Each structure stands twice: as C-alpha cells, then as structure tokens.
Coordinates of C-alpha atoms in Angstrom, one line a residue:
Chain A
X122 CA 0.0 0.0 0.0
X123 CA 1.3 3.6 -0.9
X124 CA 1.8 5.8 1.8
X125 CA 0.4 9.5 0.9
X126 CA 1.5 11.9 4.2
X127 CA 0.1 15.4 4.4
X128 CA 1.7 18.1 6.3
X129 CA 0.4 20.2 8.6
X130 CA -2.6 18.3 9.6
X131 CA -4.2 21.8 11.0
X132 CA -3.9 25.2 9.9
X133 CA -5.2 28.4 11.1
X134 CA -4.0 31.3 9.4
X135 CA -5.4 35.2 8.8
X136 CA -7.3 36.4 5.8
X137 CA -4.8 37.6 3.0
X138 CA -1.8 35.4 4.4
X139 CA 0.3 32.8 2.5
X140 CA 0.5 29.5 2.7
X141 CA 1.9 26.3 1.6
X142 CA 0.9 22.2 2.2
X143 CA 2.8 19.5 1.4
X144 CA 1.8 15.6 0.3
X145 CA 4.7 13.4 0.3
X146 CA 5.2 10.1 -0.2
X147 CA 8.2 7.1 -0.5
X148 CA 6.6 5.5 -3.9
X149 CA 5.9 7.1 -7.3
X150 CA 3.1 7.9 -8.9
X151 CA 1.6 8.2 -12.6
X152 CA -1.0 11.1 -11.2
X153 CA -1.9 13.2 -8.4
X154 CA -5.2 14.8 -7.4
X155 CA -5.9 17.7 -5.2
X156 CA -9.6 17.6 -3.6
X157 CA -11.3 19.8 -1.3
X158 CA -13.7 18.8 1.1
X159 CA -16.3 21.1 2.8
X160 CA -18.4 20.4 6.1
X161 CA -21.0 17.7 5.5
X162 CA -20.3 17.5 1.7
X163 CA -17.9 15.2 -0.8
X164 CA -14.5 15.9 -2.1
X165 CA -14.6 18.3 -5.1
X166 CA -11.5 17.9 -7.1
X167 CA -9.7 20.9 -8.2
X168 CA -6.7 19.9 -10.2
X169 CA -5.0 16.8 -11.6
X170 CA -0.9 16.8 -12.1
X171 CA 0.4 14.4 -14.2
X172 CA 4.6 15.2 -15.4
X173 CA 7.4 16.0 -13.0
X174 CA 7.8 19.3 -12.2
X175 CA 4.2 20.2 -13.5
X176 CA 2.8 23.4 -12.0
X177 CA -0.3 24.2 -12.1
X178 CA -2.6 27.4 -11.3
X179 CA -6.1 27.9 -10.2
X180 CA -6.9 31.6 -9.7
X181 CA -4.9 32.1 -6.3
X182 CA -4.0 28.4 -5.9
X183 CA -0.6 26.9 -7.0
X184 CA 0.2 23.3 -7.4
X185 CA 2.8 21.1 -7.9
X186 CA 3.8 18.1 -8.9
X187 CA 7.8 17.1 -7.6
X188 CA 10.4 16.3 -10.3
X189 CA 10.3 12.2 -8.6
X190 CA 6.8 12.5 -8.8
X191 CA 6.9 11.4 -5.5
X192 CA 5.5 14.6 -3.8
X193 CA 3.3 17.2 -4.1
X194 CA 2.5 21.3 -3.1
X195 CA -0.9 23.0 -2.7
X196 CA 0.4 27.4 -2.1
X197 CA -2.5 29.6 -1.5
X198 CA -1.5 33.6 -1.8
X199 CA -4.1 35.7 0.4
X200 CA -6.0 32.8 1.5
X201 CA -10.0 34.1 1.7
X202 CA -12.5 32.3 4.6
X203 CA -13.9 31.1 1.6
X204 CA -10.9 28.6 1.3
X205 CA -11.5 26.8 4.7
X206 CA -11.8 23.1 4.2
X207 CA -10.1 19.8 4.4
X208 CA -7.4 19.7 1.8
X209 CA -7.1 16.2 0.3
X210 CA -4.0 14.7 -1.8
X211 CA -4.4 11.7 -3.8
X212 CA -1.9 10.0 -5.9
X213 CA -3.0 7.4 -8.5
X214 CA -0.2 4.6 -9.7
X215 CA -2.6 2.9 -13.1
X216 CA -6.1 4.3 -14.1
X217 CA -7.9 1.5 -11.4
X218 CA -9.7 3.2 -8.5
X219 CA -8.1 0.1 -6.5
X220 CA -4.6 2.0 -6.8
X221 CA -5.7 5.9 -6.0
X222 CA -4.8 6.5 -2.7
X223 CA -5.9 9.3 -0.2
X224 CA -3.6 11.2 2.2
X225 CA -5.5 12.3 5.5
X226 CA -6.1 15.9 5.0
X227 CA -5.4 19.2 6.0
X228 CA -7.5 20.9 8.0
X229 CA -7.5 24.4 6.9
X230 CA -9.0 27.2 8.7
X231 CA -8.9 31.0 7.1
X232 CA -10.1 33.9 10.0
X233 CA -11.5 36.7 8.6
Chain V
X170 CA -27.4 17.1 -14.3
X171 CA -27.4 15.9 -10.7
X172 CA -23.6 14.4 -10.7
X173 CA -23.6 11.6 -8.4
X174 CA -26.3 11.1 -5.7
X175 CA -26.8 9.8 -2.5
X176 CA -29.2 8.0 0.1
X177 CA -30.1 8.4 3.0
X178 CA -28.1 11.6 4.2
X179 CA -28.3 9.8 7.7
X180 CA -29.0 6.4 8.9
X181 CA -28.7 5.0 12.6
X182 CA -28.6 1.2 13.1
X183 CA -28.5 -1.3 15.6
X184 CA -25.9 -4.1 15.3
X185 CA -26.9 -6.8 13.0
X186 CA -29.2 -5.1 11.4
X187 CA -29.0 -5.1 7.2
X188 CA -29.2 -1.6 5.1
X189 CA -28.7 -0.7 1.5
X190 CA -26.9 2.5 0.8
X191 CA -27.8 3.7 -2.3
X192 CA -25.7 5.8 -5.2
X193 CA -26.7 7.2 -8.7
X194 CA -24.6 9.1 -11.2
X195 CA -25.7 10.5 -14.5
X196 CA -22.4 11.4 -16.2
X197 CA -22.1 8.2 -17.8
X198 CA -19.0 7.1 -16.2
X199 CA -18.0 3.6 -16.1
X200 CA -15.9 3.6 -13.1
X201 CA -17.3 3.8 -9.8
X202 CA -16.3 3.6 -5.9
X203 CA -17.5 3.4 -2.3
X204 CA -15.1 4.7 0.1
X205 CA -15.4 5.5 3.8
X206 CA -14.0 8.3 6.0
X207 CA -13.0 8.3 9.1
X208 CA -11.0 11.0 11.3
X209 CA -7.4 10.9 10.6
X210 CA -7.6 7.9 8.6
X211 CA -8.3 9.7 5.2
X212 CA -10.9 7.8 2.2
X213 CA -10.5 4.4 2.2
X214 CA -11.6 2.6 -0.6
X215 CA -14.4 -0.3 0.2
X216 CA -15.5 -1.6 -3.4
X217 CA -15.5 -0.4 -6.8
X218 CA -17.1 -0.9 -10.3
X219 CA -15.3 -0.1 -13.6
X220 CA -18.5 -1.1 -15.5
X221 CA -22.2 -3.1 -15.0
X222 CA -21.4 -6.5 -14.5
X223 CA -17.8 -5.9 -13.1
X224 CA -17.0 -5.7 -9.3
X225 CA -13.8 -5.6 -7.3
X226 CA -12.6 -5.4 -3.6
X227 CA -10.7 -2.0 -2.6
X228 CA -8.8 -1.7 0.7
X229 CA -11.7 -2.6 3.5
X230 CA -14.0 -4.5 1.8
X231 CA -15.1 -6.9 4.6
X232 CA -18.4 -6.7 6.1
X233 CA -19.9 -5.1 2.8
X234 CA -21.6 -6.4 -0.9
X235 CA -21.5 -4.6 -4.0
X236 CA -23.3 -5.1 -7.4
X237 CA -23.7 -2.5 -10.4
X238 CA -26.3 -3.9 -12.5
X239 CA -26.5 -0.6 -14.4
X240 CA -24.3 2.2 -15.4
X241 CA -26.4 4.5 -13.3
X242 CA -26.5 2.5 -10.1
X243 CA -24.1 1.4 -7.4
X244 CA -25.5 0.4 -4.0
X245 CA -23.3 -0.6 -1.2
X246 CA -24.9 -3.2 1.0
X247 CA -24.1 -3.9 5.0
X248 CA -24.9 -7.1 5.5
X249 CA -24.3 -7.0 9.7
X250 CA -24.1 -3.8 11.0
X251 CA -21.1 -3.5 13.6
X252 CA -20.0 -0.6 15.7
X253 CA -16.7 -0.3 13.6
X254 CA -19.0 0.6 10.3
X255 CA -19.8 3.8 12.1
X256 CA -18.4 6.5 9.4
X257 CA -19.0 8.7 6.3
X258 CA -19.4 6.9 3.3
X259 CA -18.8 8.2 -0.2
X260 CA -19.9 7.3 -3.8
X261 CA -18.1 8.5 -6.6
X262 CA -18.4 7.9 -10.1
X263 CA -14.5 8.5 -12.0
X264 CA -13.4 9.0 -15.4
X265 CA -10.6 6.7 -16.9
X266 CA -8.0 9.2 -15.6
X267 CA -9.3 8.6 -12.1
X268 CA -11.0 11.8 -11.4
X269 CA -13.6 11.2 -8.7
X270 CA -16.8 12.8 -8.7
X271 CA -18.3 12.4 -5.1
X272 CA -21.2 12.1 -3.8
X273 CA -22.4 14.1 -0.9
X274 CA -22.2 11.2 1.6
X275 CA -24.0 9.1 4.0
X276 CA -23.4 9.2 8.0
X277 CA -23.9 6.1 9.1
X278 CA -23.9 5.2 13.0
X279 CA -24.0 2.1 14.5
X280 CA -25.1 1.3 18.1

C-alpha cells in the first residue's frame, strides 16, 4: 500500500496570508489529485498533475507536482474564509480506483 | 445534471441489522467507488465498479456487498451492522484518468 502523508494536519491562518501544504510520499506515482472537502459535503476535485515538475494554477492556488513524482505542493497567496476546508491529496499509480490513494487531510482554517 | 447522488443523508442502526446504501450518477462514467471516512484515517476505498457487471474489492472490503447492474447504479450493501462501520461513506463515479466525482455522503452510526 502507498503511503500519501500530508503536512500540517491543522492550519489556522489570517485572511490575505500565504500558505503552503505538502503531500509526500516514498513510492511514485503516474497522477496526483488535489480535492477539497467542505463540512458535511464530498470531495470536489480541483486539479489533476500528471509530469514532473508540473505546476499548475487555479486563480490564487498553486500546485505542484515534484520532479520524482513522488511529492506534491498545494500554495494559496491571500487565503480568503472562503478557502477553509479539508485539503485532500491523492496519488493514482494505473487508471484503477483500487490503486488511488488518499492522504489524511489538512484541515485548513482562514479567519476573517 | 445531478452528478452523483446519495441516500439516505443519515441512517442510525442497531448491530446486526441489514441496510442498502444507495448511489446514482448521470455522467455516464464507467468507473465507480465506495469509500469510507473516518478521522485521521483519510478515504478508504471499500469496493469499486469499472463497469455493469464488473465488481472488485478496494482496501476494506469486509463486512460489505457490492453489485452494479446498471451504469447509473451502485449500491453498497451492510450485511451485519457493527459498531466499527460507524463512518461517512462516499460514492463516486470516476473517469478513466481517475478523477472522482463524489457524492455528498451518508453518516452512518452504528449502536
């Protein structure tokens, strides 16, 4: 079984700071899939990584996928409350749902 | 379109007792899951589907039955409710790249 670990597990920051978490992981992977999950609802995804070194950007969200493909970074510049959630990595090794694996979160909480 | 649905939103059960959760998607994907969540322990993958007919066993597959006898439908059935079933479960319906499209999730407590 792959191994996804995401770092911090909590974090409370002010409206219109910085911030960066991390998904790392000992094996490789083909894929890797940022989700967001709000209170009470499903995972929504918001973006898939696929090549080394692959950045990505989604209005004031930054990710990126690690040369080893091994790893991964989610930046937010001036987080908003409307970013709070649980932050959810997953890294996929084939296209089969028995090989995506999930990391166990980060709880992120943006005070207005 | 709906995207993939759920039911119940809740459900409380005694121990031994039977339920079917149910799940719908209308995006016409072929692959589909069940996972559960539980605190600190991420999604875990129960079963999944990568067509009607077609069945497999994900990560914690014990204790629950699976069958997709459409493309639309994917129900997730407890056969004996135990405490240790207490958690969230998840539908999602995924394209062939693996993108999951959840489902909003049914609480499910077991006394």
């Amino acid at each position: 079984t792959q191994l996804l670990k995401q770092s911090p597990q909590f974090l409370s920051i002010q409206e219109g700071e910085n911030l960066t978490v991390y998904c790392n992981s000992s094996s490789v992977f083909s894929s890797l899939q940022w989700y967001r999950q709000e209170p009470g609802e499903g995972p929504v995804l918001l973006v898939t990584v696929v090549t080394g070194g692959e950045v990505k950007k989604l209005k004031r969200l930054t990710f990126q996928f690690g040369d080893a493909r091994k790893d991964s970074s989610l930046h937010i510049t001036a987080a908003q409350p409307g970013d709070t959630g649980l932050y959810l990595c997953a890294g996929g090794v084939d296209g089969s749902a028995r090989q995506l694996t999930f990391g166990s979160g980060t709880q992120l909480t943006v005070l207005p | 379109n709906a995207g993939v649905t759920q039911t119940p939103k809740f459900q409380v059960l005694k121990t031994g007792q039977s339920m079917t959760l149910q799940c719908a998607q209308d995006m016409n994907h072929e692959y589909m899951s069940w996972y559960r969540q539980d605190p600190g322990m991420g999604l875990r993958l129960i079963h999944y589907s990568v067509g009607a007919g077609i069945t497999d066993q994900g990560e914690v597959p014990n204790g629950y039955n699976v069958s997709r006898s459409t493309t639309e439908d994917f129900p997730l059935r407890l056969l004996s409710a135990a405490p240790s079933q207490t958690s969230v479960y998840f539908c999602a319906s995924n394209t062939p790249y693996n993108e999951q499209f959840f489902g909003p999730g049914t609480r499910l407590t077991v006394l």
